[in-house]
PDB file of N, CA and C in Angstrom:
ATOM      1  N   MET A   1     -12.716  13.578 -27.161  1.00 57.00           N
ATOM      2  CA  MET A   1     -12.017  13.444 -25.897  1.00 57.00           C
ATOM      3  C   MET A   1     -10.725  14.239 -25.967  1.00 57.00           C
ATOM      4  N   SER A   2     -10.451  14.936 -24.934  1.00 62.00           N
ATOM      5  CA  SER A   2      -9.255  15.744 -24.866  1.00 62.00           C
ATOM      6  C   SER A   2      -8.007  14.862 -24.805  1.00 62.00           C
ATOM      7  N   VAL A   3      -6.945  15.354 -25.425  1.00 67.00           N
ATOM      8  CA  VAL A   3      -5.681  14.613 -25.420  1.00 67.00           C
ATOM      9  C   VAL A   3      -5.138  14.504 -24.005  1.00 67.00           C
ATOM     10  N   ALA A   4      -5.420  15.514 -23.174  1.00 69.00           N
ATOM     11  CA  ALA A   4      -4.921  15.509 -21.801  1.00 69.00           C
ATOM     12  C   ALA A   4      -5.581  14.417 -20.962  1.00 69.00           C
ATOM     13  N   ARG A   5      -6.757  13.959 -21.348  1.00 74.00           N
ATOM     14  CA  ARG A   5      -7.462  12.937 -20.561  1.00 74.00           C
ATOM     15  C   ARG A   5      -7.106  11.523 -20.971  1.00 74.00           C
ATOM     16  N   ARG A   6      -6.459  11.344 -22.097  1.00 78.00           N
ATOM     17  CA  ARG A   6      -6.119   9.995 -22.553  1.00 78.00           C
ATOM     18  C   ARG A   6      -5.191   9.262 -21.594  1.00 78.00           C
ATOM     19  N   PRO A   7      -4.132   9.905 -21.068  1.00 82.00           N
ATOM     20  CA  PRO A   7      -3.294   9.183 -20.094  1.00 82.00           C
ATOM     21  C   PRO A   7      -4.069   8.789 -18.837  1.00 82.00           C
ATOM     22  N   LEU A   8      -4.989   9.636 -18.421  1.00 85.00           N
ATOM     23  CA  LEU A   8      -5.804   9.316 -17.250  1.00 85.00           C
ATOM     24  C   LEU A   8      -6.693   8.115 -17.527  1.00 85.00           C
ATOM     25  N   LEU A   9      -7.277   8.075 -18.717  1.00 86.00           N
ATOM     26  CA  LEU A   9      -8.119   6.946 -19.095  1.00 86.00           C
ATOM     27  C   LEU A   9      -7.299   5.655 -19.181  1.00 86.00           C
ATOM     28  N   THR A  10      -6.106   5.748 -19.742  1.00 85.00           N
ATOM     29  CA  THR A  10      -5.234   4.576 -19.835  1.00 85.00           C
ATOM     30  C   THR A  10      -4.822   4.086 -18.448  1.00 85.00           C
ATOM     31  N   ALA A  11      -4.473   5.009 -17.574  1.00 88.00           N
ATOM     32  CA  ALA A  11      -4.085   4.629 -16.211  1.00 88.00           C
ATOM     33  C   ALA A  11      -5.255   4.006 -15.459  1.00 88.00           C
ATOM     34  N   THR A  12      -6.449   4.535 -15.673  1.00 89.00           N
ATOM     35  CA  THR A  12      -7.638   3.977 -15.023  1.00 89.00           C
ATOM     36  C   THR A  12      -7.918   2.569 -15.520  1.00 89.00           C
ATOM     37  N   ALA A  13      -7.797   2.363 -16.823  1.00 90.00           N
ATOM     38  CA  ALA A  13      -8.028   1.032 -17.384  1.00 90.00           C
ATOM     39  C   ALA A  13      -6.984   0.039 -16.871  1.00 90.00           C
ATOM     40  N   ALA A  14      -5.730   0.462 -16.807  1.00 90.00           N
ATOM     41  CA  ALA A  14      -4.673  -0.427 -16.312  1.00 90.00           C
ATOM     42  C   ALA A  14      -4.890  -0.754 -14.832  1.00 90.00           C
ATOM     43  N   GLY A  15      -5.260   0.226 -14.042  1.00 90.00           N
ATOM     44  CA  GLY A  15      -5.524  -0.013 -12.619  1.00 90.00           C
ATOM     45  C   GLY A  15      -6.706  -0.938 -12.407  1.00 90.00           C
ATOM     46  N   THR A  16      -7.738  -0.765 -13.221  1.00 90.00           N
ATOM     47  CA  THR A  16      -8.905  -1.640 -13.126  1.00 90.00           C
ATOM     48  C   THR A  16      -8.540  -3.073 -13.471  1.00 90.00           C
ATOM     49  N   LEU A  17      -7.735  -3.250 -14.508  1.00 89.00           N
ATOM     50  CA  LEU A  17      -7.295  -4.595 -14.884  1.00 89.00           C
ATOM     51  C   LEU A  17      -6.472  -5.242 -13.773  1.00 89.00           C
ATOM     52  N   LEU A  18      -5.571  -4.486 -13.166  1.00 87.00           N
ATOM     53  CA  LEU A  18      -4.761  -5.036 -12.080  1.00 87.00           C
ATOM     54  C   LEU A  18      -5.624  -5.401 -10.873  1.00 87.00           C
ATOM     55  N   CYS A  19      -6.604  -4.580 -10.572  1.00 86.00           N
ATOM     56  CA  CYS A  19      -7.515  -4.904  -9.462  1.00 86.00           C
ATOM     57  C   CYS A  19      -8.323  -6.158  -9.767  1.00 86.00           C
ATOM     58  N   ALA A  20      -8.750  -6.312 -11.009  1.00 85.00           N
ATOM     59  CA  ALA A  20      -9.511  -7.505 -11.383  1.00 85.00           C
ATOM     60  C   ALA A  20      -8.635  -8.747 -11.283  1.00 85.00           C
ATOM     61  N   LEU A  21      -7.375  -8.647 -11.677  1.00 84.00           N
ATOM     62  CA  LEU A  21      -6.477  -9.801 -11.607  1.00 84.00           C
ATOM     63  C   LEU A  21      -6.135 -10.180 -10.170  1.00 84.00           C
ATOM     64  N   TRP A  22      -6.285  -9.254  -9.249  1.00 81.00           N
ATOM     65  CA  TRP A  22      -6.012  -9.542  -7.839  1.00 81.00           C
ATOM     66  C   TRP A  22      -6.934 -10.651  -7.327  1.00 81.00           C
ATOM     67  N   PHE A  23      -8.149 -10.732  -7.874  1.00 76.00           N
ATOM     68  CA  PHE A  23      -9.139 -11.680  -7.391  1.00 76.00           C
ATOM     69  C   PHE A  23      -9.116 -13.013  -8.135  1.00 76.00           C
ATOM     70  N   VAL A  24      -8.184 -13.198  -9.064  1.00 77.00           N
ATOM     71  CA  VAL A  24      -8.072 -14.472  -9.773  1.00 77.00           C
ATOM     72  C   VAL A  24      -7.367 -15.464  -8.852  1.00 77.00           C
ATOM     73  N   PRO A  25      -7.971 -16.609  -8.581  1.00 70.00           N
ATOM     74  CA  PRO A  25      -7.324 -17.563  -7.678  1.00 70.00           C
ATOM     75  C   PRO A  25      -6.066 -18.157  -8.305  1.00 70.00           C
ATOM     76  N   SER A  26      -5.149 -18.581  -7.460  1.00 67.00           N
ATOM     77  CA  SER A  26      -3.907 -19.163  -7.970  1.00 67.00           C
ATOM     78  C   SER A  26      -4.157 -20.588  -8.448  1.00 67.00           C
ATOM     79  N   ALA A  27      -3.218 -21.110  -9.245  1.00 61.00           N
ATOM     80  CA  ALA A  27      -3.363 -22.454  -9.800  1.00 61.00           C
ATOM     81  C   ALA A  27      -2.800 -23.517  -8.857  1.00 61.00           C
ATOM     82  N   ASN A  28      -2.293 -23.149  -7.706  1.00 62.00           N
ATOM     83  CA  ASN A  28      -1.716 -24.099  -6.765  1.00 62.00           C
ATOM     84  C   ASN A  28      -2.803 -24.677  -5.869  1.00 62.00           C
ATOM     85  N   ALA A  29      -3.632 -25.531  -6.435  1.00 57.00           N
ATOM     86  CA  ALA A  29      -4.764 -26.064  -5.691  1.00 57.00           C
ATOM     87  C   ALA A  29      -4.457 -27.395  -5.021  1.00 57.00           C
ATOM     88  N   THR A  30      -3.305 -27.992  -5.276  1.00 61.00           N
ATOM     89  CA  THR A  30      -2.962 -29.279  -4.680  1.00 61.00           C
ATOM     90  C   THR A  30      -1.754 -29.129  -3.777  1.00 61.00           C
ATOM     91  N   ASP A  31      -1.477 -30.183  -3.008  1.00 59.00           N
ATOM     92  CA  ASP A  31      -0.296 -30.180  -2.152  1.00 59.00           C
ATOM     93  C   ASP A  31       0.953 -30.102  -3.015  1.00 59.00           C
ATOM     94  N   GLU A  32       1.994 -29.498  -2.476  1.00 58.00           N
ATOM     95  CA  GLU A  32       3.211 -29.311  -3.253  1.00 58.00           C
ATOM     96  C   GLU A  32       3.954 -30.623  -3.489  1.00 58.00           C
ATOM     97  N   ASP A  33       4.041 -31.459  -2.479  1.00 56.00           N
ATOM     98  CA  ASP A  33       4.840 -32.674  -2.614  1.00 56.00           C
ATOM     99  C   ASP A  33       4.083 -33.832  -1.966  1.00 56.00           C
ATOM    100  N   ARG A  34       3.513 -34.699  -2.769  1.00 57.00           N
ATOM    101  CA  ARG A  34       2.759 -35.835  -2.242  1.00 57.00           C
ATOM    102  C   ARG A  34       3.656 -37.025  -1.907  1.00 57.00           C
ATOM    103  N   THR A  35       4.897 -37.024  -2.358  1.00 59.00           N
ATOM    104  CA  THR A  35       5.785 -38.159  -2.111  1.00 59.00           C
ATOM    105  C   THR A  35       6.511 -38.048  -0.784  1.00 59.00           C
ATOM    106  N   ALA A  36       6.502 -36.888  -0.166  1.00 57.00           N
ATOM    107  CA  ALA A  36       7.194 -36.708   1.108  1.00 57.00           C
ATOM    108  C   ALA A  36       6.446 -37.451   2.214  1.00 57.00           C
ATOM    109  N   ALA A  37       7.163 -37.701   3.288  1.00 56.00           N
ATOM    110  CA  ALA A  37       6.556 -38.384   4.428  1.00 56.00           C
ATOM    111  C   ALA A  37       5.446 -37.515   5.007  1.00 56.00           C
ATOM    112  N   PRO A  38       4.343 -38.142   5.410  1.00 57.00           N
ATOM    113  CA  PRO A  38       3.237 -37.342   5.951  1.00 57.00           C
ATOM    114  C   PRO A  38       3.662 -36.600   7.212  1.00 57.00           C
ATOM    115  N   GLN A  39       3.274 -35.365   7.289  1.00 59.00           N
ATOM    116  CA  GLN A  39       3.597 -34.544   8.453  1.00 59.00           C
ATOM    117  C   GLN A  39       2.329 -34.330   9.265  1.00 59.00           C
ATOM    118  N   ARG A  40       2.529 -33.975  10.508  1.00 62.00           N
ATOM    119  CA  ARG A  40       1.372 -33.712  11.349  1.00 62.00           C
ATOM    120  C   ARG A  40       0.699 -32.437  10.879  1.00 62.00           C
ATOM    121  N   GLU A  41      -0.608 -32.469  10.809  1.00 58.00           N
ATOM    122  CA  GLU A  41      -1.338 -31.289  10.374  1.00 58.00           C
ATOM    123  C   GLU A  41      -1.381 -30.261  11.492  1.00 58.00           C
ATOM    124  N   GLN A  42      -1.208 -29.022  11.109  1.00 61.00           N
ATOM    125  CA  GLN A  42      -1.277 -27.941  12.078  1.00 61.00           C
ATOM    126  C   GLN A  42      -2.719 -27.462  12.157  1.00 61.00           C
ATOM    127  N   VAL A  43      -3.121 -27.119  13.347  1.00 57.00           N
ATOM    128  CA  VAL A  43      -4.473 -26.603  13.539  1.00 57.00           C
ATOM    129  C   VAL A  43      -4.453 -25.125  13.165  1.00 57.00           C
ATOM    130  N   THR A  44      -5.326 -24.755  12.240  1.00 60.00           N
ATOM    131  CA  THR A  44      -5.405 -23.356  11.818  1.00 60.00           C
ATOM    132  C   THR A  44      -6.779 -22.803  12.165  1.00 60.00           C
ATOM    133  N   ALA A  45      -6.882 -21.514  12.090  1.00 60.00           N
ATOM    134  CA  ALA A  45      -8.154 -20.863  12.411  1.00 60.00           C
ATOM    135  C   ALA A  45      -9.185 -21.074  11.310  1.00 60.00           C
ATOM    136  N   GLU A  46      -8.726 -21.236  10.061  1.00 59.00           N
ATOM    137  CA  GLU A  46      -9.651 -21.409   8.950  1.00 59.00           C
ATOM    138  C   GLU A  46      -9.925 -22.891   8.709  1.00 59.00           C
ATOM    139  N   PRO A  47     -11.180 -23.266   8.579  1.00 55.00           N
ATOM    140  CA  PRO A  47     -11.484 -24.663   8.290  1.00 55.00           C
ATOM    141  C   PRO A  47     -11.115 -25.014   6.852  1.00 55.00           C
ATOM    142  N   ARG A  48     -10.793 -26.259   6.621  1.00 57.00           N
ATOM    143  CA  ARG A  48     -10.426 -26.703   5.278  1.00 57.00           C
ATOM    144  C   ARG A  48     -11.681 -26.957   4.460  1.00 57.00           C
ATOM    145  N   LEU A  49     -11.501 -27.028   3.165  1.00 57.00           N
ATOM    146  CA  LEU A  49     -12.616 -27.218   2.248  1.00 57.00           C
ATOM    147  C   LEU A  49     -13.365 -28.507   2.546  1.00 57.00           C
ATOM    148  N   ALA A  50     -12.647 -29.576   2.850  1.00 57.00           N
ATOM    149  CA  ALA A  50     -13.286 -30.863   3.089  1.00 57.00           C
ATOM    150  C   ALA A  50     -14.144 -30.836   4.360  1.00 57.00           C
ATOM    151  N   GLU A  51     -13.788 -30.003   5.309  1.00 61.00           N
ATOM    152  CA  GLU A  51     -14.527 -29.942   6.557  1.00 61.00           C
ATOM    153  C   GLU A  51     -15.810 -29.125   6.440  1.00 61.00           C
ATOM    154  N   THR A  52     -15.793 -28.088   5.622  1.00 62.00           N
ATOM    155  CA  THR A  52     -16.943 -27.196   5.550  1.00 62.00           C
ATOM    156  C   THR A  52     -17.829 -27.456   4.338  1.00 62.00           C
ATOM    157  N   GLY A  53     -17.263 -28.024   3.280  1.00 64.00           N
ATOM    158  CA  GLY A  53     -18.028 -28.256   2.073  1.00 64.00           C
ATOM    159  C   GLY A  53     -18.137 -27.035   1.192  1.00 64.00           C
ATOM    160  N   GLY A  54     -17.457 -25.957   1.507  1.00 73.00           N
ATOM    161  CA  GLY A  54     -17.523 -24.746   0.698  1.00 73.00           C
ATOM    162  C   GLY A  54     -16.240 -23.949   0.813  1.00 73.00           C
ATOM    163  N   VAL A  55     -16.158 -22.892   0.047  1.00 77.00           N
ATOM    164  CA  VAL A  55     -14.994 -22.014   0.092  1.00 77.00           C
ATOM    165  C   VAL A  55     -15.432 -20.639   0.571  1.00 77.00           C
ATOM    166  N   ASP A  56     -14.478 -19.876   1.049  1.00 82.00           N
ATOM    167  CA  ASP A  56     -14.760 -18.517   1.504  1.00 82.00           C
ATOM    168  C   ASP A  56     -14.855 -17.604   0.286  1.00 82.00           C
ATOM    169  N   THR A  57     -16.049 -17.149  -0.032  1.00 85.00           N
ATOM    170  CA  THR A  57     -16.267 -16.324  -1.218  1.00 85.00           C
ATOM    171  C   THR A  57     -16.332 -14.838  -0.897  1.00 85.00           C
ATOM    172  N   THR A  58     -16.074 -14.469   0.340  1.00 88.00           N
ATOM    173  CA  THR A  58     -16.195 -13.066   0.744  1.00 88.00           C
ATOM    174  C   THR A  58     -15.348 -12.125  -0.120  1.00 88.00           C
ATOM    175  N   PRO A  59     -14.061 -12.423  -0.390  1.00 89.00           N
ATOM    176  CA  PRO A  59     -13.288 -11.493  -1.225  1.00 89.00           C
ATOM    177  C   PRO A  59     -13.869 -11.334  -2.622  1.00 89.00           C
ATOM    178  N   TYR A  60     -14.407 -12.406  -3.178  1.00 90.00           N
ATOM    179  CA  TYR A  60     -14.969 -12.338  -4.524  1.00 90.00           C
ATOM    180  C   TYR A  60     -16.246 -11.512  -4.540  1.00 90.00           C
ATOM    181  N   VAL A  61     -17.059 -11.649  -3.509  1.00 91.00           N
ATOM    182  CA  VAL A  61     -18.300 -10.871  -3.436  1.00 91.00           C
ATOM    183  C   VAL A  61     -17.986  -9.394  -3.251  1.00 91.00           C
ATOM    184  N   LEU A  62     -17.060  -9.084  -2.358  1.00 93.00           N
ATOM    185  CA  LEU A  62     -16.698  -7.688  -2.129  1.00 93.00           C
ATOM    186  C   LEU A  62     -16.052  -7.071  -3.366  1.00 93.00           C
ATOM    187  N   GLY A  63     -15.161  -7.800  -4.006  1.00 93.00           N
ATOM    188  CA  GLY A  63     -14.516  -7.296  -5.221  1.00 93.00           C
ATOM    189  C   GLY A  63     -15.515  -7.083  -6.338  1.00 93.00           C
ATOM    190  N   GLY A  64     -16.396  -8.049  -6.541  1.00 92.00           N
ATOM    191  CA  GLY A  64     -17.404  -7.921  -7.588  1.00 92.00           C
ATOM    192  C   GLY A  64     -18.343  -6.757  -7.337  1.00 92.00           C
ATOM    193  N   THR A  65     -18.717  -6.566  -6.082  1.00 94.00           N
ATOM    194  CA  THR A  65     -19.583  -5.442  -5.731  1.00 94.00           C
ATOM    195  C   THR A  65     -18.872  -4.115  -5.978  1.00 94.00           C
ATOM    196  N   GLY A  66     -17.604  -4.063  -5.623  1.00 95.00           N
ATOM    197  CA  GLY A  66     -16.831  -2.839  -5.860  1.00 95.00           C
ATOM    198  C   GLY A  66     -16.746  -2.498  -7.340  1.00 95.00           C
ATOM    199  N   PHE A  67     -16.459  -3.499  -8.165  1.00 94.00           N
ATOM    200  CA  PHE A  67     -16.374  -3.258  -9.604  1.00 94.00           C
ATOM    201  C   PHE A  67     -17.733  -2.889 -10.188  1.00 94.00           C
ATOM    202  N   LEU A  68     -18.795  -3.459  -9.659  1.00 94.00           N
ATOM    203  CA  LEU A  68     -20.141  -3.109 -10.111  1.00 94.00           C
ATOM    204  C   LEU A  68     -20.447  -1.646  -9.806  1.00 94.00           C
ATOM    205  N   VAL A  69     -20.064  -1.188  -8.629  1.00 94.00           N
ATOM    206  CA  VAL A  69     -20.287   0.206  -8.247  1.00 94.00           C
ATOM    207  C   VAL A  69     -19.477   1.149  -9.137  1.00 94.00           C
ATOM    208  N   VAL A  70     -18.212   0.812  -9.371  1.00 94.00           N
ATOM    209  CA  VAL A  70     -17.370   1.646 -10.233  1.00 94.00           C
ATOM    210  C   VAL A  70     -17.923   1.675 -11.659  1.00 94.00           C
ATOM    211  N   GLY A  71     -18.345   0.530 -12.173  1.00 92.00           N
ATOM    212  CA  GLY A  71     -18.922   0.469 -13.510  1.00 92.00           C
ATOM    213  C   GLY A  71     -20.192   1.285 -13.617  1.00 92.00           C
ATOM    214  N   THR A  72     -21.030   1.229 -12.596  1.00 91.00           N
ATOM    215  CA  THR A  72     -22.251   2.026 -12.579  1.00 91.00           C
ATOM    216  C   THR A  72     -21.923   3.513 -12.586  1.00 91.00           C
ATOM    217  N   GLY A  73     -20.892   3.878 -11.843  1.00 92.00           N
ATOM    218  CA  GLY A  73     -20.462   5.285 -11.840  1.00 92.00           C
ATOM    219  C   GLY A  73     -19.991   5.737 -13.212  1.00 92.00           C
ATOM    220  N   PHE A  74     -19.231   4.878 -13.909  1.00 91.00           N
ATOM    221  CA  PHE A  74     -18.767   5.220 -15.250  1.00 91.00           C
ATOM    222  C   PHE A  74     -19.929   5.354 -16.228  1.00 91.00           C
ATOM    223  N   VAL A  75     -20.902   4.476 -16.138  1.00 88.00           N
ATOM    224  CA  VAL A  75     -22.071   4.562 -17.027  1.00 88.00           C
ATOM    225  C   VAL A  75     -22.858   5.836 -16.736  1.00 88.00           C
ATOM    226  N   THR A  76     -23.036   6.153 -15.466  1.00 89.00           N
ATOM    227  CA  THR A  76     -23.752   7.376 -15.094  1.00 89.00           C
ATOM    228  C   THR A  76     -23.015   8.608 -15.604  1.00 89.00           C
ATOM    229  N   LEU A  77     -21.703   8.630 -15.450  1.00 88.00           N
ATOM    230  CA  LEU A  77     -20.907   9.752 -15.940  1.00 88.00           C
ATOM    231  C   LEU A  77     -21.015   9.887 -17.457  1.00 88.00           C
ATOM    232  N   ALA A  78     -20.964   8.781 -18.163  1.00 87.00           N
ATOM    233  CA  ALA A  78     -21.067   8.816 -19.619  1.00 87.00           C
ATOM    234  C   ALA A  78     -22.443   9.301 -20.064  1.00 87.00           C
ATOM    235  N   MET A  79     -23.478   8.890 -19.357  1.00 85.00           N
ATOM    236  CA  MET A  79     -24.829   9.325 -19.708  1.00 85.00           C
ATOM    237  C   MET A  79     -24.993  10.835 -19.465  1.00 85.00           C
ATOM    238  N   ARG A  80     -24.427  11.333 -18.399  1.00 86.00           N
ATOM    239  CA  ARG A  80     -24.538  12.770 -18.114  1.00 86.00           C
ATOM    240  C   ARG A  80     -23.775  13.597 -19.139  1.00 86.00           C
ATOM    241  N   ARG A  81     -22.605  13.125 -19.526  1.00 85.00           N
ATOM    242  CA  ARG A  81     -21.822  13.858 -20.520  1.00 85.00           C
ATOM    243  C   ARG A  81     -22.487  13.830 -21.884  1.00 85.00           C
ATOM    244  N   GLY A  82     -23.206  12.764 -22.177  1.00 79.00           N
ATOM    245  CA  GLY A  82     -23.898  12.669 -23.446  1.00 79.00           C
ATOM    246  C   GLY A  82     -25.226  13.408 -23.444  1.00 79.00           C
ATOM    247  N   GLY A  83     -25.688  13.892 -22.280  1.00 72.00           N
ATOM    248  CA  GLY A  83     -26.919  14.638 -22.192  1.00 72.00           C
ATOM    249  C   GLY A  83     -28.160  13.769 -22.282  1.00 72.00           C
ATOM    250  N   ARG A  84     -28.019  12.466 -21.999  1.00 60.00           N
ATOM    251  CA  ARG A  84     -29.172  11.573 -22.102  1.00 60.00           C
ATOM    252  C   ARG A  84     -29.683  11.100 -20.754  1.00 60.00           C
ATOM    253  N   ALA A  85     -29.120  11.604 -19.683  1.00 50.00           N
ATOM    254  CA  ALA A  85     -29.556  11.176 -18.340  1.00 50.00           C
ATOM    255  C   ALA A  85     -30.920  11.787 -18.025  1.00 50.00           C
ATOM    256  N   SER A  86     -31.722  11.043 -17.339  1.00 52.00           N
ATOM    257  CA  SER A  86     -33.052  11.572 -17.005  1.00 52.00           C
ATOM    258  C   SER A  86     -33.049  12.263 -15.671  1.00 52.00           C
TER     259      SER A  86
END
């Protein structure tokens, strides 16, 4: 591998890691303060988990599909450079 390509490879790996971390859910899964006086619930456009029985997995599916496509591209590129592609 050329020395000139190493920074590009490092930057690509770092960018991929940051993109993967974007899809990690936060640890704030509970209400912030349960001791406070109950407040009136605001009506939002998104249904709550208890109402629907599920979570919105669309970002995870899209992110996973994107990473799968990028990974497939890297494998294809590596196979072509190695001269083993059919």
